[in-house]
mmCIF file of C-alpha atoms and ligand atoms in Angstrom:
data_model
loop_
_atom_site.group_PDB
_atom_site.id
_atom_site.type_symbol
_atom_site.label_atom_id
_atom_site.label_comp_id
_atom_site.label_asym_id
_atom_site.label_seq_id
_atom_site.Cartn_x
_atom_site.Cartn_y
_atom_site.Cartn_z
ATOM 1 C CA MET A 1 46.618 101.158 139.328
ATOM 2 C CA ASP A 2 50.291 100.609 140.141
ATOM 3 C CA ILE A 3 51.769 98.251 137.533
ATOM 4 C CA LYS A 4 54.851 97.576 139.692
ATOM 5 C CA GLU A 5 52.657 96.344 142.565
ATOM 6 C CA ILE A 6 50.484 94.270 140.227
ATOM 7 C CA LYS A 7 53.607 92.701 138.702
ATOM 8 C CA GLN A 8 55.108 91.851 142.120
ATOM 9 C CA ALA A 9 51.801 90.361 143.337
ATOM 10 C CA SER A 10 51.687 88.158 140.264
ATOM 11 C CA ILE A 11 55.280 86.949 140.611
ATOM 12 C CA LYS A 12 54.682 86.191 144.313
ATOM 13 C CA PHE A 13 51.543 84.240 143.427
ATOM 14 C CA TRP A 14 53.449 82.060 140.922
ATOM 15 C CA ASP A 15 56.400 81.740 143.269
ATOM 16 C CA ASP A 16 54.078 80.292 145.956
ATOM 17 C CA TYR A 17 52.380 78.088 143.356
ATOM 18 C CA PHE A 18 55.604 76.460 142.132
ATOM 19 C CA LYS A 19 56.822 75.910 145.731
ATOM 20 C CA GLN A 20 54.182 73.183 145.953
ATOM 21 C CA TYR A 21 55.044 71.618 142.602
ATOM 22 C CA PRO A 22 56.403 68.034 142.705
ATOM 23 C CA THR A 23 59.742 66.907 141.244
ATOM 24 C CA PHE A 24 59.663 63.849 138.995
ATOM 25 C CA LYS A 25 61.493 62.249 136.104
ATOM 26 C CA ILE A 26 60.203 62.741 132.573
ATOM 27 C CA GLN A 27 61.454 60.743 129.603
ATOM 28 C CA LYS A 28 60.807 60.629 125.876
ATOM 29 C CA SER A 29 58.649 57.489 126.158
ATOM 30 C CA ASP A 30 56.265 59.354 128.542
ATOM 31 C CA ILE A 31 55.349 61.854 125.836
ATOM 32 C CA THR A 32 52.307 61.318 123.660
ATOM 33 C CA ILE A 33 51.072 63.652 120.941
ATOM 34 C CA ASP A 34 47.477 64.165 122.049
ATOM 35 C CA THR A 35 46.638 67.776 121.192
ATOM 36 C CA VAL A 36 47.399 70.504 118.671
ATOM 37 C CA LEU A 37 49.726 71.935 121.325
ATOM 38 C CA ASP A 38 51.779 68.698 121.377
ATOM 39 C CA GLU A 39 51.857 68.704 117.571
ATOM 40 C CA CYS A 40 53.155 72.274 117.522
ATOM 41 C CA LEU A 41 55.750 71.562 120.256
ATOM 42 C CA LYS A 42 57.016 68.656 118.143
ATOM 43 C CA PHE A 43 57.019 70.952 115.084
ATOM 44 C CA LEU A 44 59.124 73.533 116.957
ATOM 45 C CA GLY A 45 61.629 70.876 118.076
ATOM 46 C CA ASP A 46 61.830 69.455 114.549
ATOM 47 C CA GLN A 47 62.278 72.829 112.808
ATOM 48 C CA CYS A 48 64.356 74.898 115.261
ATOM 49 C CA GLU A 49 67.839 74.628 116.760
ATOM 50 C CA ASN A 50 67.603 77.255 119.538
ATOM 51 C CA VAL A 51 64.330 77.580 121.387
ATOM 52 C CA ILE A 52 63.416 80.004 124.168
ATOM 53 C CA ASP A 53 60.360 79.550 126.409
ATOM 54 C CA ILE A 54 59.249 82.887 127.887
ATOM 55 C CA GLY A 55 57.344 82.638 131.198
ATOM 56 C CA CYS A 56 58.225 78.935 131.211
ATOM 57 C CA GLY A 57 56.816 78.021 134.646
ATOM 58 C CA GLU A 58 57.962 74.502 135.608
ATOM 59 C CA GLY A 59 59.293 74.106 132.055
ATOM 60 C CA LEU A 60 57.554 70.862 131.075
ATOM 61 C CA CYS A 61 56.601 72.016 127.556
ATOM 62 C CA LEU A 62 60.180 73.090 126.868
ATOM 63 C CA MET A 63 61.369 69.693 128.116
ATOM 64 C CA GLU A 64 58.891 68.087 125.711
ATOM 65 C CA ILE A 65 60.472 70.076 122.857
ATOM 66 C CA ALA A 66 63.974 69.060 124.021
ATOM 67 C CA LEU A 67 63.030 65.386 124.291
ATOM 68 C CA ILE A 68 61.035 64.855 121.098
ATOM 69 C CA GLY A 69 62.459 67.450 118.700
ATOM 70 C CA ASP A 70 64.689 66.049 115.931
ATOM 71 C CA LYS A 71 66.564 69.295 115.248
ATOM 72 C CA VAL A 72 66.653 71.188 118.534
ATOM 73 C CA LYS A 73 70.117 71.715 120.029
ATOM 74 C CA SER A 74 69.594 74.132 122.898
ATOM 75 C CA CYS A 75 66.637 75.260 124.976
ATOM 76 C CA LEU A 76 66.411 78.230 127.342
ATOM 77 C CA GLY A 77 63.531 78.739 129.778
ATOM 78 C CA VAL A 78 62.991 82.146 131.392
ATOM 79 C CA ASP A 79 60.661 82.950 134.267
ATOM 80 C CA ALA A 80 60.489 85.660 136.919
ATOM 81 C CA ALA A 81 59.471 83.255 139.699
ATOM 82 C CA GLU A 82 62.514 81.827 141.483
ATOM 83 C CA THR A 83 60.702 78.609 142.496
ATOM 84 C CA ALA A 84 59.544 77.998 138.895
ATOM 85 C CA VAL A 85 63.135 78.166 137.670
ATOM 86 C CA SER A 86 64.531 76.003 140.481
ATOM 87 C CA LYS A 87 61.748 73.426 140.019
ATOM 88 C CA ALA A 88 62.278 73.347 136.246
ATOM 89 C CA SER A 89 66.035 72.899 136.717
ATOM 90 C CA GLU A 90 65.432 70.124 139.264
ATOM 91 C CA ILE A 91 63.079 68.214 136.930
ATOM 92 C CA ALA A 92 65.466 68.627 133.975
ATOM 93 C CA THR A 93 68.433 67.394 136.043
ATOM 94 C CA THR A 94 66.467 64.430 137.446
ATOM 95 C CA SER A 95 65.399 63.619 133.875
ATOM 96 C CA GLU A 96 68.963 63.957 132.548
ATOM 97 C CA ILE A 97 67.923 66.423 129.849
ATOM 98 C CA LYS A 98 71.239 67.945 128.861
ATOM 99 C CA ASN A 99 70.416 70.567 126.230
ATOM 100 C CA ILE A 100 68.232 72.753 128.460
ATOM 101 C CA LYS A 101 68.824 75.654 130.851
ATOM 102 C CA PHE A 102 66.487 77.735 133.008
ATOM 103 C CA VAL A 103 67.164 81.293 134.178
ATOM 104 C CA GLN A 104 65.297 83.679 136.424
ATOM 105 C CA GLY A 105 64.327 86.875 134.623
ATOM 106 C CA ASP A 106 61.402 89.115 133.828
ATOM 107 C CA GLU A 107 60.496 90.951 130.603
ATOM 108 C CA ASN A 108 63.607 93.132 130.976
ATOM 109 C CA TYR A 109 65.903 90.084 130.833
ATOM 110 C CA LEU A 110 64.885 89.661 127.180
ATOM 111 C CA LYS A 111 66.512 93.013 126.370
ATOM 112 C CA SER A 112 69.930 91.461 127.127
ATOM 113 C CA LEU A 113 69.537 88.834 124.371
ATOM 114 C CA PRO A 114 71.081 89.530 120.936
ATOM 115 C CA ASP A 115 68.949 90.299 117.866
ATOM 116 C CA SER A 116 67.890 87.226 115.835
ATOM 117 C CA SER A 117 69.314 84.806 118.412
ATOM 118 C CA PHE A 118 66.518 82.188 118.391
ATOM 119 C CA ASP A 119 64.809 80.340 115.560
ATOM 120 C CA GLY A 120 62.034 79.162 117.910
ATOM 121 C CA ILE A 121 60.054 80.964 120.607
ATOM 122 C CA PHE A 122 57.449 79.342 122.806
ATOM 123 C CA CYS A 123 55.229 81.391 125.100
ATOM 124 C CA SER A 124 52.352 79.743 126.898
ATOM 125 C CA ASN A 125 49.800 81.476 129.082
ATOM 126 C CA PHE A 126 52.155 84.322 129.899
ATOM 127 C CA LEU A 127 51.163 87.230 127.631
ATOM 128 C CA ASP A 128 47.576 86.766 128.815
ATOM 129 C CA VAL A 129 48.402 86.905 132.550
ATOM 130 C CA VAL A 130 50.353 90.171 132.619
ATOM 131 C CA PRO A 131 49.267 93.810 132.182
ATOM 132 C CA ALA A 132 49.349 95.194 128.622
ATOM 133 C CA SER A 133 52.407 97.374 129.345
ATOM 134 C CA ILE A 134 54.423 94.202 130.119
ATOM 135 C CA SER A 135 53.095 92.127 127.209
ATOM 136 C CA GLU A 136 53.944 95.033 124.867
ATOM 137 C CA VAL A 137 57.599 94.864 125.972
ATOM 138 C CA VAL A 138 57.674 91.073 125.635
ATOM 139 C CA ILE A 139 56.147 91.065 122.137
ATOM 140 C CA LYS A 140 58.570 93.772 120.985
ATOM 141 C CA GLU A 141 61.521 91.728 122.310
ATOM 142 C CA MET A 142 60.177 88.496 120.793
ATOM 143 C CA LEU A 143 60.018 90.143 117.364
ATOM 144 C CA ARG A 144 63.596 91.357 117.830
ATOM 145 C CA ILE A 145 65.193 88.104 119.049
ATOM 146 C CA ILE A 146 63.456 85.793 116.548
ATOM 147 C CA LYS A 147 65.407 85.041 113.382
ATOM 148 C CA PRO A 148 63.858 85.715 109.973
ATOM 149 C CA LYS A 149 61.811 82.578 109.067
ATOM 150 C CA GLY A 150 61.862 81.547 112.749
ATOM 151 C CA PHE A 151 58.731 80.218 114.455
ATOM 152 C CA ILE A 152 56.754 81.692 117.368
ATOM 153 C CA LEU A 153 54.373 79.340 119.158
ATOM 154 C CA LEU A 154 51.813 80.983 121.449
ATOM 155 C CA LYS A 155 49.316 79.366 123.803
ATOM 156 C CA PHE A 156 46.488 81.362 125.342
ATOM 157 C CA ASN A 157 43.790 80.412 127.761
ATOM 158 C CA PHE A 158 40.185 80.371 126.558
ATOM 159 C CA VAL A 159 38.360 83.665 126.022
ATOM 160 C CA LEU A 160 36.370 84.726 129.087
ATOM 161 C CA ASN A 161 32.699 85.582 128.712
ATOM 162 C CA PRO A 162 30.813 88.058 130.976
ATOM 163 C CA GLU A 163 29.112 85.214 132.926
ATOM 164 C CA LEU A 164 32.450 83.601 133.779
ATOM 165 C CA ILE A 165 33.984 86.966 134.735
ATOM 166 C CA GLU A 166 31.125 87.511 137.185
ATOM 167 C CA LYS A 167 31.146 83.941 138.499
ATOM 168 C CA LEU A 168 34.904 84.095 139.222
ATOM 169 C CA HIS A 169 34.564 87.550 140.871
ATOM 170 C CA MET A 170 37.170 88.966 138.502
ATOM 171 C CA VAL A 171 37.986 92.664 138.647
ATOM 172 C CA GLU A 172 38.769 94.652 135.482
ATOM 173 C CA ILE A 173 41.874 96.744 136.304
ATOM 174 C CA GLU A 174 42.429 98.114 132.815
ATOM 175 C CA LYS A 175 40.763 97.495 129.462
ATOM 176 C CA ASN A 176 40.207 93.756 129.079
ATOM 177 C CA THR A 177 42.597 92.887 131.944
ATOM 178 C CA TYR A 178 41.139 90.973 134.884
ATOM 179 C CA THR A 179 42.533 90.146 138.319
ATOM 180 C CA MET A 180 41.521 87.602 140.949
ATOM 181 C CA ASN A 181 42.699 88.455 144.477
ATOM 182 C CA GLY A 182 44.956 91.166 143.028
ATOM 183 C CA VAL A 183 46.696 88.832 140.553
ATOM 184 C CA VAL A 184 46.258 89.254 136.783
ATOM 185 C CA ARG A 185 44.603 86.089 135.520
ATOM 186 C CA ALA A 186 43.385 87.193 132.101
ATOM 187 C CA MET A 187 44.164 89.689 129.374
ATOM 188 C CA ASN A 188 41.051 88.805 127.473
ATOM 189 C CA ARG A 189 41.941 89.313 123.804
ATOM 190 C CA SER A 190 40.496 87.383 120.880
ATOM 191 C CA THR A 191 42.806 85.170 118.810
ATOM 192 C CA GLU A 192 42.641 87.709 115.948
ATOM 193 C CA GLU A 193 43.660 90.534 118.305
ATOM 194 C CA TRP A 194 46.700 88.583 119.513
ATOM 195 C CA VAL A 195 47.731 87.703 115.944
ATOM 196 C CA SER A 196 47.483 91.363 114.869
ATOM 197 C CA LEU A 197 50.153 92.353 117.448
ATOM 198 C CA PHE A 198 52.777 90.136 115.798
ATOM 199 C CA ILE A 199 53.698 92.349 112.869
ATOM 200 C CA ASP A 200 55.716 90.861 110.016
ATOM 201 C CA CYS A 201 54.592 87.345 110.899
ATOM 202 C CA ASP A 202 52.547 84.859 108.866
ATOM 203 C CA VAL A 203 50.050 82.533 110.505
ATOM 204 C CA VAL A 204 51.140 78.916 110.046
ATOM 205 C CA ARG A 205 48.449 77.295 112.168
ATOM 206 C CA ILE A 206 45.676 78.192 114.601
ATOM 207 C CA GLY A 207 44.044 75.521 116.731
ATOM 208 C CA GLU A 208 42.179 74.780 119.950
ATOM 209 C CA PHE A 209 42.276 72.030 122.517
ATOM 210 C CA ALA A 210 40.610 71.129 125.800
ATOM 211 C CA ARG A 211 43.046 71.641 128.692
ATOM 212 C CA ALA A 212 40.635 70.153 131.204
ATOM 213 C CA PRO A 213 37.152 68.625 131.009
ATOM 214 C CA GLY A 214 34.347 71.175 131.329
ATOM 215 C CA LEU A 215 36.516 74.176 130.408
ATOM 216 C CA PRO A 216 36.252 76.043 127.097
ATOM 217 C CA ASN A 217 39.102 75.346 124.662
ATOM 218 C CA ASP A 218 42.548 76.925 125.030
ATOM 219 C CA ARG A 219 44.085 78.447 121.906
ATOM 220 C CA VAL A 220 47.305 77.728 120.040
ATOM 221 C CA ILE A 221 48.809 80.064 117.438
ATOM 222 C CA LEU A 222 51.858 79.149 115.362
ATOM 223 C CA LEU A 223 53.471 82.077 113.530
ATOM 224 C CA GLN A 224 56.466 82.440 111.231
ATOM 225 C CA LYS A 225 58.518 85.618 111.074
ATOM 226 C CA LYS A 226 58.820 86.888 107.491
HETATM 227 C C1 SAM B 1 50.165 80.952 133.949
HETATM 228 S S1 SAM B 1 51.855 80.660 134.283
HETATM 229 C C2 SAM B 1 52.325 79.819 132.793
HETATM 230 C C3 SAM B 1 53.476 78.879 132.994
HETATM 231 C C4 SAM B 1 53.791 78.001 131.785
HETATM 232 N N1 SAM B 1 54.235 78.786 130.650
HETATM 233 C C5 SAM B 1 52.579 77.187 131.403
HETATM 234 O O1 SAM B 1 51.984 77.420 130.342
HETATM 235 O O2 SAM B 1 52.222 76.277 132.184
HETATM 236 C C6 SAM B 1 52.558 82.271 134.067
HETATM 237 C C7 SAM B 1 54.055 82.311 134.291
HETATM 238 O O3 SAM B 1 54.521 83.614 133.996
HETATM 239 C C8 SAM B 1 55.504 83.974 134.979
HETATM 240 N N2 SAM B 1 55.560 85.430 135.054
HETATM 241 C C9 SAM B 1 54.628 86.294 135.549
HETATM 242 N N3 SAM B 1 55.031 87.575 135.412
HETATM 243 C C10 SAM B 1 56.247 87.521 134.809
HETATM 244 C C11 SAM B 1 57.186 88.524 134.351
HETATM 245 N N4 SAM B 1 56.927 89.823 134.479
HETATM 246 N N5 SAM B 1 58.319 88.107 133.742
HETATM 247 C C12 SAM B 1 58.577 86.781 133.576
HETATM 248 N N6 SAM B 1 57.733 85.786 133.985
HETATM 249 C C13 SAM B 1 56.595 86.158 134.586
HETATM 250 C C14 SAM B 1 55.020 83.320 136.242
HETATM 251 O O4 SAM B 1 56.048 83.179 137.181
HETATM 252 C C15 SAM B 1 54.455 82.006 135.725
HETATM 253 O O5 SAM B 1 55.427 80.988 135.736
#
């Protein structure tokens, strides 16, 4: 398995996906706190001044933090897909959200950020759609750039079971890592396994919510660096 090829296939997939994404205006009054994820996004915005969203996609969750957080001053979204970043920037500009910026970058971009430079990190459905060698780099960098007592909010898709893996024709390319049409769609770790990778962090909250009807629950983990 060539990790470079797998990585490029994944970025191309998301680049094509975000090409189709609509532009619209989002404002504070549109936001409702419906799930544990919304509650934790609000928590991050209320507790942190500088928040980074790693693998931000179209950036809507980061915009939610920027719009409803009482304390947040600056937000940075990072994504390797050029169309994700341009779409996120377009939505933020249309919505007149001033304290937010989006940049194109992969896991290596994080290495350019200073130690302890963020008191909030958000990472949703990114660590579980890349090969383990990439998520290892990202987790290491997250633990370096987060300030002591800073918060890390993680969102993972539901855990796949063998029936679903077969039904979706997923292919296991390395231990617990599954592709669909050559694109990594699941690094199938349990919540406890993910938590154990974040050394020197305390669990603040673990929760679940239904992303869409009929699907198993997605998982939310809120950690605090010691
Ligand atoms: C499943 S989407 C999640 C997007 C968003 N965080 C969300 O929860 O809706 C995965 C995102 O990771 C980005 N991505 C994939 N590989 C990446 C890499 N090596 N470095 C940075 N971003 C990457 C993709 O471009 C895509 O936007």
